[in-house]
Short mmCIF file of C-alpha atoms in Angstrom, two decimals:
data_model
loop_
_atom_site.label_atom_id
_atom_site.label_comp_id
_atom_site.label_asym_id
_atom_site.label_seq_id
_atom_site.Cartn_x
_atom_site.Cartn_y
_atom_site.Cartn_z
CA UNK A 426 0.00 0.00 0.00
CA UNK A 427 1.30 3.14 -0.58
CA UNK A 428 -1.35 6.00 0.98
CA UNK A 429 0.03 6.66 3.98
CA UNK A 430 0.28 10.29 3.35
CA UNK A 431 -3.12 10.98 2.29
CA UNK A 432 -4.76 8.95 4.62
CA UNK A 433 -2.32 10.91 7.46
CA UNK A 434 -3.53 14.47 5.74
CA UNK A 435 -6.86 13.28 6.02
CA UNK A 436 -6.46 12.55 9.75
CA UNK A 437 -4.48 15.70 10.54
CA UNK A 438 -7.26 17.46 9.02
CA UNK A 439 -10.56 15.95 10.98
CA UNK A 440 -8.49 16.34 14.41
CA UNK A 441 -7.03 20.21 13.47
CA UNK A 442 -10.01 21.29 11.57
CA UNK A 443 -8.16 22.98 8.73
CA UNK A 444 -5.74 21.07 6.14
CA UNK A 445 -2.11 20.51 6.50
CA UNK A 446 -0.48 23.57 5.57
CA UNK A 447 2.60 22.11 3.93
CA UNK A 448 3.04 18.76 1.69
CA UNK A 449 4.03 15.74 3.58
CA UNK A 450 6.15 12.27 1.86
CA UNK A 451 5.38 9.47 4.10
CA UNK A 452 7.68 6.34 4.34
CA UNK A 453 6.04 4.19 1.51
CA UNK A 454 6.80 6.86 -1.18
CA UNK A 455 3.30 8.71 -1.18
CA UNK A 456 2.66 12.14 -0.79
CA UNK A 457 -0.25 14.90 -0.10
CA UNK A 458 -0.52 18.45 1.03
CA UNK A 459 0.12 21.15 -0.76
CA UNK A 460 3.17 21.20 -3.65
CA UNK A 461 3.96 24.81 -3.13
CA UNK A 462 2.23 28.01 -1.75
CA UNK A 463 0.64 31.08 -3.51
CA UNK A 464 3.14 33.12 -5.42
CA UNK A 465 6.44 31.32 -2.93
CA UNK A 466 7.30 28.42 -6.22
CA UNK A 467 7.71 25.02 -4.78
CA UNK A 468 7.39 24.27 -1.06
CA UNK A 469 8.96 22.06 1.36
CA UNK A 470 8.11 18.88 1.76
CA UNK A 471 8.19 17.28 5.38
CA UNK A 472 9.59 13.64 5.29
CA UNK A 473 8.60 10.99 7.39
CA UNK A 474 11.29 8.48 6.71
CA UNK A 475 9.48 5.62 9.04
CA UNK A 476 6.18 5.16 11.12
CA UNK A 477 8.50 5.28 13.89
CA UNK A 478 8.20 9.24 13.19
CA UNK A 479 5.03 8.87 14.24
CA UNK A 480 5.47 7.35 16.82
CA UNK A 481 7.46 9.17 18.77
CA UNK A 482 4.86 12.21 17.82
CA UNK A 483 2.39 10.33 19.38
CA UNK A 484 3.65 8.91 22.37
CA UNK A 485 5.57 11.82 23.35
CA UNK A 486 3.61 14.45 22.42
CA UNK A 487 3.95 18.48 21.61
CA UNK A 488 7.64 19.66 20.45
CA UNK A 489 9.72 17.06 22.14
CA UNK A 490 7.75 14.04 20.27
CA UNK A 491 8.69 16.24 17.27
CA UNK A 492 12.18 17.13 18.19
CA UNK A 493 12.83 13.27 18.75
CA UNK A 494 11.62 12.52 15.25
CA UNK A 495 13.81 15.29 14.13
CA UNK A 496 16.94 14.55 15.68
CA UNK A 497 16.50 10.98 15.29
CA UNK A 498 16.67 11.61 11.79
CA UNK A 499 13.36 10.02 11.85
CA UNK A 500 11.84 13.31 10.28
CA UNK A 501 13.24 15.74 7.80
CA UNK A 502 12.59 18.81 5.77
CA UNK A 503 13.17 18.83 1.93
CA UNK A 504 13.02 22.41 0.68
CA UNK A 505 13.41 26.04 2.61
CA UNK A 506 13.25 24.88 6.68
CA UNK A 507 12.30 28.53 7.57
CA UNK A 508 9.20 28.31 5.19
CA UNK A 509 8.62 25.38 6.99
CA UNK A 510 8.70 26.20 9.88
CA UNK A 511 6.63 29.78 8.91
CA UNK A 512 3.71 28.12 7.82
CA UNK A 513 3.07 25.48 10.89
CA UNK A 514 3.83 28.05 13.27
CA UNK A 515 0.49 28.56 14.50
CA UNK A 516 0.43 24.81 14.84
CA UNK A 517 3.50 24.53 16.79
CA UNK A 518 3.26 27.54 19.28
CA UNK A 519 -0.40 28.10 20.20
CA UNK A 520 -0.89 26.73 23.73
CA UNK A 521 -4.26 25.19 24.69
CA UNK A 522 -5.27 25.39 27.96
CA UNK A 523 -7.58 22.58 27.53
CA UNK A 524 -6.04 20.54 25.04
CA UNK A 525 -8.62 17.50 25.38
CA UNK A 526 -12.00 19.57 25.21
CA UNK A 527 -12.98 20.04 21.83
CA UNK A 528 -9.50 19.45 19.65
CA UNK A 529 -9.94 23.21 18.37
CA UNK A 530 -8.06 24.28 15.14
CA UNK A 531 -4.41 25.05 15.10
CA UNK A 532 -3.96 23.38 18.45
CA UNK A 533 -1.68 20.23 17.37
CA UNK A 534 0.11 20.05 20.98
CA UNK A 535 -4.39 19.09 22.19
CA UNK A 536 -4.87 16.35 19.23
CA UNK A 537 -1.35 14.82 20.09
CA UNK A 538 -1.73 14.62 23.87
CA UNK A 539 -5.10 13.50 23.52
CA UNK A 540 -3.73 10.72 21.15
CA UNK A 541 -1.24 9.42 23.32
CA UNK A 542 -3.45 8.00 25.87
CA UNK A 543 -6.34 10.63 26.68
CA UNK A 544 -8.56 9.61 24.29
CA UNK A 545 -11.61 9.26 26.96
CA UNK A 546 -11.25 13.01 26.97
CA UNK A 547 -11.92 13.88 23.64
CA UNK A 548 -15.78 14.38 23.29
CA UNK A 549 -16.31 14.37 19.37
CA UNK A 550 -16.53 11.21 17.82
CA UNK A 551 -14.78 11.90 14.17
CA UNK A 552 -11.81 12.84 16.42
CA UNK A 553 -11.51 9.52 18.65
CA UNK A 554 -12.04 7.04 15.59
CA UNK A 555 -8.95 9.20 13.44
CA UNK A 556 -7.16 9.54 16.88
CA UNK A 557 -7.59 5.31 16.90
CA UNK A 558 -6.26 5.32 13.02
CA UNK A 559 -3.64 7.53 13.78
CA UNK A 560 -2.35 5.30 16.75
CA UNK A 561 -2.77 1.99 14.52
CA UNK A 562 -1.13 3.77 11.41
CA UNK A 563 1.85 4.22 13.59
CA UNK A 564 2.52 0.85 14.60
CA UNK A 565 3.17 -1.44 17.55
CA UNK A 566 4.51 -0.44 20.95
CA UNK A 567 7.45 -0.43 22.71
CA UNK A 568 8.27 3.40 21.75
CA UNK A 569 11.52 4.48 20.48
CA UNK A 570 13.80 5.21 22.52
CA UNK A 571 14.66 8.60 23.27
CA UNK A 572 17.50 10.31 20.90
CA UNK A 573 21.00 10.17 23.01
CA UNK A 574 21.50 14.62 22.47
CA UNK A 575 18.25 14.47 24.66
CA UNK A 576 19.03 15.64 28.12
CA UNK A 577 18.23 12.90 30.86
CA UNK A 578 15.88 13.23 33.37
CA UNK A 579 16.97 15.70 36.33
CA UNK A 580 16.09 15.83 39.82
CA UNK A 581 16.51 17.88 42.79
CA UNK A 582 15.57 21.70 42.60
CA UNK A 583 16.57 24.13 39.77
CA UNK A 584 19.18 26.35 39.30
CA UNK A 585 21.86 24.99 42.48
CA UNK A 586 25.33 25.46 41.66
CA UNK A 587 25.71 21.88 40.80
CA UNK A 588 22.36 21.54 38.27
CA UNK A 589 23.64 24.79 36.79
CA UNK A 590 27.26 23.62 35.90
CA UNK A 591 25.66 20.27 34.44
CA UNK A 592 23.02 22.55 32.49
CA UNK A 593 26.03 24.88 31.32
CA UNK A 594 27.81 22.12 30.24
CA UNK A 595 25.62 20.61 28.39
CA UNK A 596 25.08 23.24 25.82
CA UNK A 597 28.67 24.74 25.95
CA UNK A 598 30.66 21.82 26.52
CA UNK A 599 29.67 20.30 22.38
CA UNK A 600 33.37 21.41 21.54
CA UNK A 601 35.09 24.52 21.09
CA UNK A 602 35.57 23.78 16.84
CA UNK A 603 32.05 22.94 16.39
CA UNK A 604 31.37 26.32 17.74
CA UNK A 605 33.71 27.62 15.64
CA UNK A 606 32.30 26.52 12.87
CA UNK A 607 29.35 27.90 13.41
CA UNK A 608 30.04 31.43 15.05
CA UNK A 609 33.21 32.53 13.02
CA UNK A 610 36.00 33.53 13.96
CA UNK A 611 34.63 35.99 16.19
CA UNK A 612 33.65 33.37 19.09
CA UNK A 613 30.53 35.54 19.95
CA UNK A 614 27.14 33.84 20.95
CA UNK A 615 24.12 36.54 21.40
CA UNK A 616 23.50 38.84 19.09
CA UNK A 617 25.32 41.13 16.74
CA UNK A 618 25.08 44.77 16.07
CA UNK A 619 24.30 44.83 12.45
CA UNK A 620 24.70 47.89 10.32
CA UNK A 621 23.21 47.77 6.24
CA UNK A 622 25.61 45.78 3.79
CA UNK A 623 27.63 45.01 7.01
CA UNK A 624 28.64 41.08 7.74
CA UNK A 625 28.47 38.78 10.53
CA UNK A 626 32.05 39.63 11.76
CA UNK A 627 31.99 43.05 12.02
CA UNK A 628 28.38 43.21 13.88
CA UNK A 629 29.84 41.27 16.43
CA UNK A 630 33.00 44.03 16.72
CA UNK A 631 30.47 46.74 16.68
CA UNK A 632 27.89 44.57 19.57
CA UNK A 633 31.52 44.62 21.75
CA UNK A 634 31.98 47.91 20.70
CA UNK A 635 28.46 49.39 21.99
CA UNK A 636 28.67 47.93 25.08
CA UNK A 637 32.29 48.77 26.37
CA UNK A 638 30.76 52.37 25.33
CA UNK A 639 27.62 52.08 27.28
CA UNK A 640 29.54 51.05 30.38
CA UNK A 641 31.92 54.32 29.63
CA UNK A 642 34.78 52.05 30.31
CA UNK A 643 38.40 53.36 31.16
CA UNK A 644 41.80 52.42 30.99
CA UNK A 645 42.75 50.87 34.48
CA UNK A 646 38.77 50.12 35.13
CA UNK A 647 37.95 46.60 36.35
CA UNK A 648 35.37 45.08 34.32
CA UNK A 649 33.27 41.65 35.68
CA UNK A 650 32.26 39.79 32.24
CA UNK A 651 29.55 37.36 33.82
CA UNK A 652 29.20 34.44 31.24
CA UNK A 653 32.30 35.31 29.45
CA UNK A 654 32.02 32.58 26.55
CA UNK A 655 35.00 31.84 24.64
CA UNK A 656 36.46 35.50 26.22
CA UNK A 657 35.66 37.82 22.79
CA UNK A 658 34.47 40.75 24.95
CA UNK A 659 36.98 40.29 27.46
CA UNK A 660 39.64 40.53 24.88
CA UNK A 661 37.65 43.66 23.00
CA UNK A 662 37.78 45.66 26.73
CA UNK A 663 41.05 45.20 27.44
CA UNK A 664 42.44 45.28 24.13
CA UNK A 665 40.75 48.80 22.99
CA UNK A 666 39.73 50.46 26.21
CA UNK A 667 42.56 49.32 28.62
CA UNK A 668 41.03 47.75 31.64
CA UNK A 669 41.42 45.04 33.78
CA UNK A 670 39.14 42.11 33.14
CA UNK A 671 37.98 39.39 35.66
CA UNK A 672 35.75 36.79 32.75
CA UNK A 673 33.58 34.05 34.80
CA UNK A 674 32.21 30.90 33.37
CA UNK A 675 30.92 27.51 34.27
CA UNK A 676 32.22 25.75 30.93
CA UNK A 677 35.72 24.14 31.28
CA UNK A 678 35.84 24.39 27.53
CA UNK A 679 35.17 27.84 27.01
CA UNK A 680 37.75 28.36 30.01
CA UNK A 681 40.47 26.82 28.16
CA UNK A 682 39.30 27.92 24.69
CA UNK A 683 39.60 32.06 25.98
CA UNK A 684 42.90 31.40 28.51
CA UNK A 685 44.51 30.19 24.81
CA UNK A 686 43.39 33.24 22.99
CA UNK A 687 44.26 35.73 25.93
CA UNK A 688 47.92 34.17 25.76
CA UNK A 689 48.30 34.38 22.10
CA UNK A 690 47.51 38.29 22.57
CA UNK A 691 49.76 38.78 25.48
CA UNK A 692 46.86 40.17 27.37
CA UNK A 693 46.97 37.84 30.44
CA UNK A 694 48.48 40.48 32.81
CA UNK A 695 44.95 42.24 32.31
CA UNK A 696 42.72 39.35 31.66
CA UNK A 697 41.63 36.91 34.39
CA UNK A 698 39.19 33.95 32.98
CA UNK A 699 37.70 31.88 36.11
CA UNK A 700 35.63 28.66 36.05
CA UNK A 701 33.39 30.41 38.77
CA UNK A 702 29.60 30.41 39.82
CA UNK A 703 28.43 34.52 39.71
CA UNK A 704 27.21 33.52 43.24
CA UNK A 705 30.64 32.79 44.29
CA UNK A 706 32.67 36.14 43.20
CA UNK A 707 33.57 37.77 46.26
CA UNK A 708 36.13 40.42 45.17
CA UNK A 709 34.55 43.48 44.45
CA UNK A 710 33.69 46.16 43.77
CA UNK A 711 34.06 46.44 40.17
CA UNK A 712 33.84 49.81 37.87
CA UNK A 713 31.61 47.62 35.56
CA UNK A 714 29.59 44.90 34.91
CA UNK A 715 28.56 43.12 31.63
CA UNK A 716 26.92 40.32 31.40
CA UNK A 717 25.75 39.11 27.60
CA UNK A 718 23.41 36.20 27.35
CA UNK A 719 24.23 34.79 30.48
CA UNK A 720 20.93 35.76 32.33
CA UNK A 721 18.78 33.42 30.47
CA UNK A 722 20.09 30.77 32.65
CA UNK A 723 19.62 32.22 35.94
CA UNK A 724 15.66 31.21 36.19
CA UNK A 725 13.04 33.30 37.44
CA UNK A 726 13.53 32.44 41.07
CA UNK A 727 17.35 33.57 41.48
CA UNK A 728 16.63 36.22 39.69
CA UNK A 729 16.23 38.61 42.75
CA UNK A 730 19.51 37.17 44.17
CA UNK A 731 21.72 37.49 40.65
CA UNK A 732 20.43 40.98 40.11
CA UNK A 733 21.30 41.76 43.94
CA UNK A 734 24.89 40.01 43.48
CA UNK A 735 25.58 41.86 40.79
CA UNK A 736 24.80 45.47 42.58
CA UNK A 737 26.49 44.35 45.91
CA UNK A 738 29.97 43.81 43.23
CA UNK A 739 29.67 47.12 41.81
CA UNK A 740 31.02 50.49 42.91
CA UNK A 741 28.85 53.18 43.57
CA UNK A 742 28.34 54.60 40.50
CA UNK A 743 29.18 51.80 38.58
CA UNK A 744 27.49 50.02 35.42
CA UNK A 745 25.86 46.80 34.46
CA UNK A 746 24.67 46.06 30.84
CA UNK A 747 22.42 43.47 31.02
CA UNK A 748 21.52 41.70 27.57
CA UNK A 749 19.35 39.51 27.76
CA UNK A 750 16.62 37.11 25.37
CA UNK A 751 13.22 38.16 26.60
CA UNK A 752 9.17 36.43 25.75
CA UNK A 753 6.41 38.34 25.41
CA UNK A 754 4.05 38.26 28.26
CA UNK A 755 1.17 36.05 28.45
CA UNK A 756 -2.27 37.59 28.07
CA UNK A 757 -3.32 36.93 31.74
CA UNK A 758 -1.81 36.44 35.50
CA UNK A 759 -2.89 32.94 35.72
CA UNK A 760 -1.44 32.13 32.05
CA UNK A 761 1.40 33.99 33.33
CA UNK A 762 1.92 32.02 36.67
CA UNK A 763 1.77 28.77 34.82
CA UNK A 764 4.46 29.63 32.44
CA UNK A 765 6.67 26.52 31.38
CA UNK A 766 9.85 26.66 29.81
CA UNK A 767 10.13 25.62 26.30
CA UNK A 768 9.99 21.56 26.05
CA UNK A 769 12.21 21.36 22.87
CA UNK A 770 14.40 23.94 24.47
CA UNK A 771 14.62 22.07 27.96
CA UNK A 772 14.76 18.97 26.57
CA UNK A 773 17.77 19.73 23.83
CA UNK A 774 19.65 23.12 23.89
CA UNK A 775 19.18 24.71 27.07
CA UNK A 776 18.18 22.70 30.31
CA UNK A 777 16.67 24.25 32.83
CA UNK A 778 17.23 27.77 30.94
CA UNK A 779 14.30 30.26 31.42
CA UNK A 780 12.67 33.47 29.54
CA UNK A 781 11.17 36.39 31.57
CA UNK A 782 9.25 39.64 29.77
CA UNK A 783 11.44 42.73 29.34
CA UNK A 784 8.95 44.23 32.12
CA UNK A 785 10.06 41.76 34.98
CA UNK A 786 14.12 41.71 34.52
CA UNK A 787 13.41 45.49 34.83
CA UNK A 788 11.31 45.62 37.45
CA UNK A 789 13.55 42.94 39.52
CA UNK A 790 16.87 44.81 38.72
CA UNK A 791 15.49 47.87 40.21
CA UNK A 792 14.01 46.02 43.26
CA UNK A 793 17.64 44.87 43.74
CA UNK A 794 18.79 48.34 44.18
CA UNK A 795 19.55 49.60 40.39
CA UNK A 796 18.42 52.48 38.94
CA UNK A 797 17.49 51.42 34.75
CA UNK A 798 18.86 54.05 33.02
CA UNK A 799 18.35 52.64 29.17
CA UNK A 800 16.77 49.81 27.44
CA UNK A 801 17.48 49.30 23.74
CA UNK A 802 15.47 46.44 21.54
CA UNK A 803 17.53 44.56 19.31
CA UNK A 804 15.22 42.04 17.85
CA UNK A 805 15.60 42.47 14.53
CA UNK A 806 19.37 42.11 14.89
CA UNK A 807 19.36 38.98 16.54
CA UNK A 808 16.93 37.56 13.47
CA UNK A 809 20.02 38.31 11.28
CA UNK A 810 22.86 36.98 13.78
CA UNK A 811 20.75 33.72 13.67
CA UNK A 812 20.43 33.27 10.28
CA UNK A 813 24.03 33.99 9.56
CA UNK A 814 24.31 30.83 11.76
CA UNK A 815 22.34 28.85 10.33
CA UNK A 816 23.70 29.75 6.68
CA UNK A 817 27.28 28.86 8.30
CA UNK A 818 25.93 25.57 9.85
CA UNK A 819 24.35 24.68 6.51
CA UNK A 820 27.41 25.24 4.51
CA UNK A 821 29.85 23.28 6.56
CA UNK A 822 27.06 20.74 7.48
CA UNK A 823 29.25 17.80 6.78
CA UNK A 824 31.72 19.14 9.25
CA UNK A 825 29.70 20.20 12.09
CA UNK A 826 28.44 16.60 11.98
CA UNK A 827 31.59 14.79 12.41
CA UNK A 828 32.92 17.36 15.20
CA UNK A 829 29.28 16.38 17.31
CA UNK A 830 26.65 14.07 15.55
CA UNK A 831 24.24 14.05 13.28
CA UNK A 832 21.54 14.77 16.22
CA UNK A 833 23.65 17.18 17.65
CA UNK A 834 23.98 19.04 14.21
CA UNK A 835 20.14 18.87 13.35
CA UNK A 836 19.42 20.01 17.23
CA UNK A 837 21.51 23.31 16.19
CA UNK A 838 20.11 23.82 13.12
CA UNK A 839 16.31 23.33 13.97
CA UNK A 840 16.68 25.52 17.19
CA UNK A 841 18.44 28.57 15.29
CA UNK A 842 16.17 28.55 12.40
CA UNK A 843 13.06 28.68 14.58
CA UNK A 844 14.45 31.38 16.97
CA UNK A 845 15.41 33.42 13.69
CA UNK A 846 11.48 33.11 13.38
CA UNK A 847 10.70 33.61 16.80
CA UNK A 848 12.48 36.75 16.74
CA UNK A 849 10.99 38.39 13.20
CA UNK A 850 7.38 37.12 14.23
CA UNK A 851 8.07 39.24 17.78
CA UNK A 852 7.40 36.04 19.79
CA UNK A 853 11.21 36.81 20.96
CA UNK A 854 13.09 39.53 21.73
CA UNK A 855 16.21 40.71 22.96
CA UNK A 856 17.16 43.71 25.15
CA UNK A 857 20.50 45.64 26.41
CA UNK A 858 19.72 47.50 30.24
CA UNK A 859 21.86 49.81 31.21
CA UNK A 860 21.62 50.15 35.15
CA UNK A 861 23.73 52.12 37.37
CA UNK A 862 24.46 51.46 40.91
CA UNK A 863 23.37 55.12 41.94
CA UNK A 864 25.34 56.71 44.82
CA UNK A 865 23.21 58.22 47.67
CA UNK A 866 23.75 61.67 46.36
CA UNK A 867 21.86 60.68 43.11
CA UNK A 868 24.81 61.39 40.64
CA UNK A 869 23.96 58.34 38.14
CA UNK A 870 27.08 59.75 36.06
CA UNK A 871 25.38 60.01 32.86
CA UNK A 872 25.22 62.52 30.30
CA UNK A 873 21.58 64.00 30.05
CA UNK A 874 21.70 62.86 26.35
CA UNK A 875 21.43 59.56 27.32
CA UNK A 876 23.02 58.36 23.84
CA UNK A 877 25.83 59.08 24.27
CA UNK A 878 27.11 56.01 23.27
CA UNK A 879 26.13 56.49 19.76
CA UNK A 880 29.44 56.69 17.23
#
């Protein structure tokens, strides 16, 4: 037989209530969906290379069912991943409160937990006989196993020093040329300053550039770099502004990776690089703060004590630039207070790692004692860093699979593309804070033309 694919369009269609929105090729050959989309030429075409896809769909369902097809290998995508990925957004990143009540359109994370187990909750008949169809179309039990990049299950409370090294190591630790690969040779990870017609390289320079400037740094300052990465802005600050850098991570890797480069630019009389906990720096104060895409992992409940850390290192009248990934709010407080991180995200790139609305890292930086003196946006930019990523990853795909896996690779590439979405769609976005530690007196030490900064 070969109508698996029309016979799974059919089903996707009675439990979503509209039809599949791109073409799908199941594992017997046979295809249905959509070829292409108004005016956009061919589309892509997602693969189902065995029932075992579906499988894992159903019996893990929502994103990390999907992500295990995907980084099984299980599933692919044949054609333009971000068009993909555009059109079954709605399908991927609408959350149902009530996922078994009715099976509404556009809620695929309610048809797939219903189908893996809940079908006594779904009240409409047409959708329990295609949910049965859909469970016999995928075959027997046991379930796959779960893909070996998946993190294993944790225990014990969140964010402790030790859960937070493990979590840190998992997503840094995937080797220092693998990174490479993908980041250039510029060894920064958050995103890049772009100007028009400029490239990846130089927005990082100019991302370094704006922030040494925000935090008005001066020769002989001492600057705290909290989540220094591979040590690019600790070598930028001491390099073109003079001062004395103390760089904190919890990756051994990146340790080694930015001791190396700080040699090979005889800059280790002014750059320290410590495999250090934020919580455990104890030798302030420091003229300056920055801490670059390190907050995302500090979770919403230490985020009262890392903002106060942070001001209790400072001088009076120092700076911290905070930048930081943010989510837009949830429409209501009890939406809100049930927030969840990301499964894919938890489950593959970032345990444990957490997203708070611009509104609340202000809000709790100024409860620890700051006074927020700027915020810039810089969504768009980071839509463009990512993509430049992903168009890296892509062309040395052959190479970034045999420096981590073939998971590992397709875990990259499918998180990156769908943040680069994220991000243009304004589901994401991404923020620099300045804050000052304000003496008593009140003299932030800031021009009144905030901008400053500008070149």
């Amino acid at each position: 037989m070969t109508d698996a694919a029309p016979r799974l369009a059919a089903l996707a269609e009675t439990l979503l209530g509209v039809p599949l929105p791109v073409r799908i090729r199941a594992w017997d050959g046979s295809e249905a969906g959509p070829p292409d989309g108004p005016g956009r030429g061919p589309g892509p075409v997602l693969v189902l290379h065995h029932r075992r896809a579906l499988r894992r769909m159903l019996w893990k369902p929502g994103e990390v069912g999907l992500a295990r097809a995907w980084v099984s290998g299980d599933l692919t995508v044949e054609g333009d991943l971000y068009d993909l990925l555009d059109r079954v957004s709605g399908l991927l990143w609408q959350r149902d409160p009530d996922p078994g009540a009715g099976l509404p359109a556009g809620r695929v994370r309610g048809a797939l937990a219903a189908a893996s187990g809940a079908l006594g909750t779904v009240r409409d008949g047409a959708a329990r006989a295609a949910l049965r169809e859909l469970i016999a179309l995928a075959g027997p039990l046991p379930p796959p196993a779960p893909p070996g990049e998946e993190v294993p299950r944790r225990g014990g409370a969140r964010h402790t020093r030790v859960r937070d090294r493990r979590a840190v190591s998992h997503h840094y630790d995937v080797g220092n040329d693998f990174y490479a690969l993908v980041l250039g040779p510029s060894m920064v990870y958050s995103c890049a300053y772009w100007s028009p017609g400029g490239d990846l390289e130089g927005a990082q320079r100019d991302k370094l550039g704006l922030v040494c400037r925000k935090l008005a740094l001066r020769p002989g300052d001492r600057l705290l770099d909290v989540g220094c990465g591979w040590g690019s802005m600790a070598l930028h600050a001491a390099r073109e502004y003079g001062v004395r850098v103390t760089g904190i991570t919890l990756s051994r890797e990146q340790a080694a990776f930015a001791r190396k480069r700080i040699a090979e630019e005889g800059l280790t009389d002014r750059i320290e690089i410590r495999v250090q906990d934020y919580r455990d720096v104890t030798d302030g104060p420091y003229d300056a703060i920055s801490s670059i895409g390190m907050a995302e992992h500090v979770g919403s409940a230490r985020y009262r004590e890392y903002a106060g850390d942070l001001y209790a290192l400072l001088r009076p009248g120092g700076r911290l630039l905070n930048h930081q990934i943010a989510r837009r709010p949830e429409p209501d407080a009890a939406r809100e207070a049930a927030y969840r991180i990301d499964p894919f995200i938890d489950a593959y790139v970032f345990p444990d790692g957490e997203l708070s609305p611009i509104a609340v890292t202000v809000g709790e930086l100024e409860r620890a004692g700051f006074e927020v003196r700027d915020v810039e946006a810089l969504r768009e930019h980071y839509a463009l860093t990512l993509r430049a990523w992903v168009g890296r990853l892509e062309e040395n795909w052959e190479r970034a699979v045999r420096l981590t896996s073939p998971g590992r690779a397709r875990v990259w590439l499918l998180y990156m593309a769908a943040s680069a979405l994220g991000f243009e769609q304004n589901r994401l976005g991404v923020n620099q804070v300045l804050a000052v530690r304000t003496p008593g007196d009140g003299s932030a030490g800031l021009a009144r033309r905030t901008r400053e900064w500008r070149e």
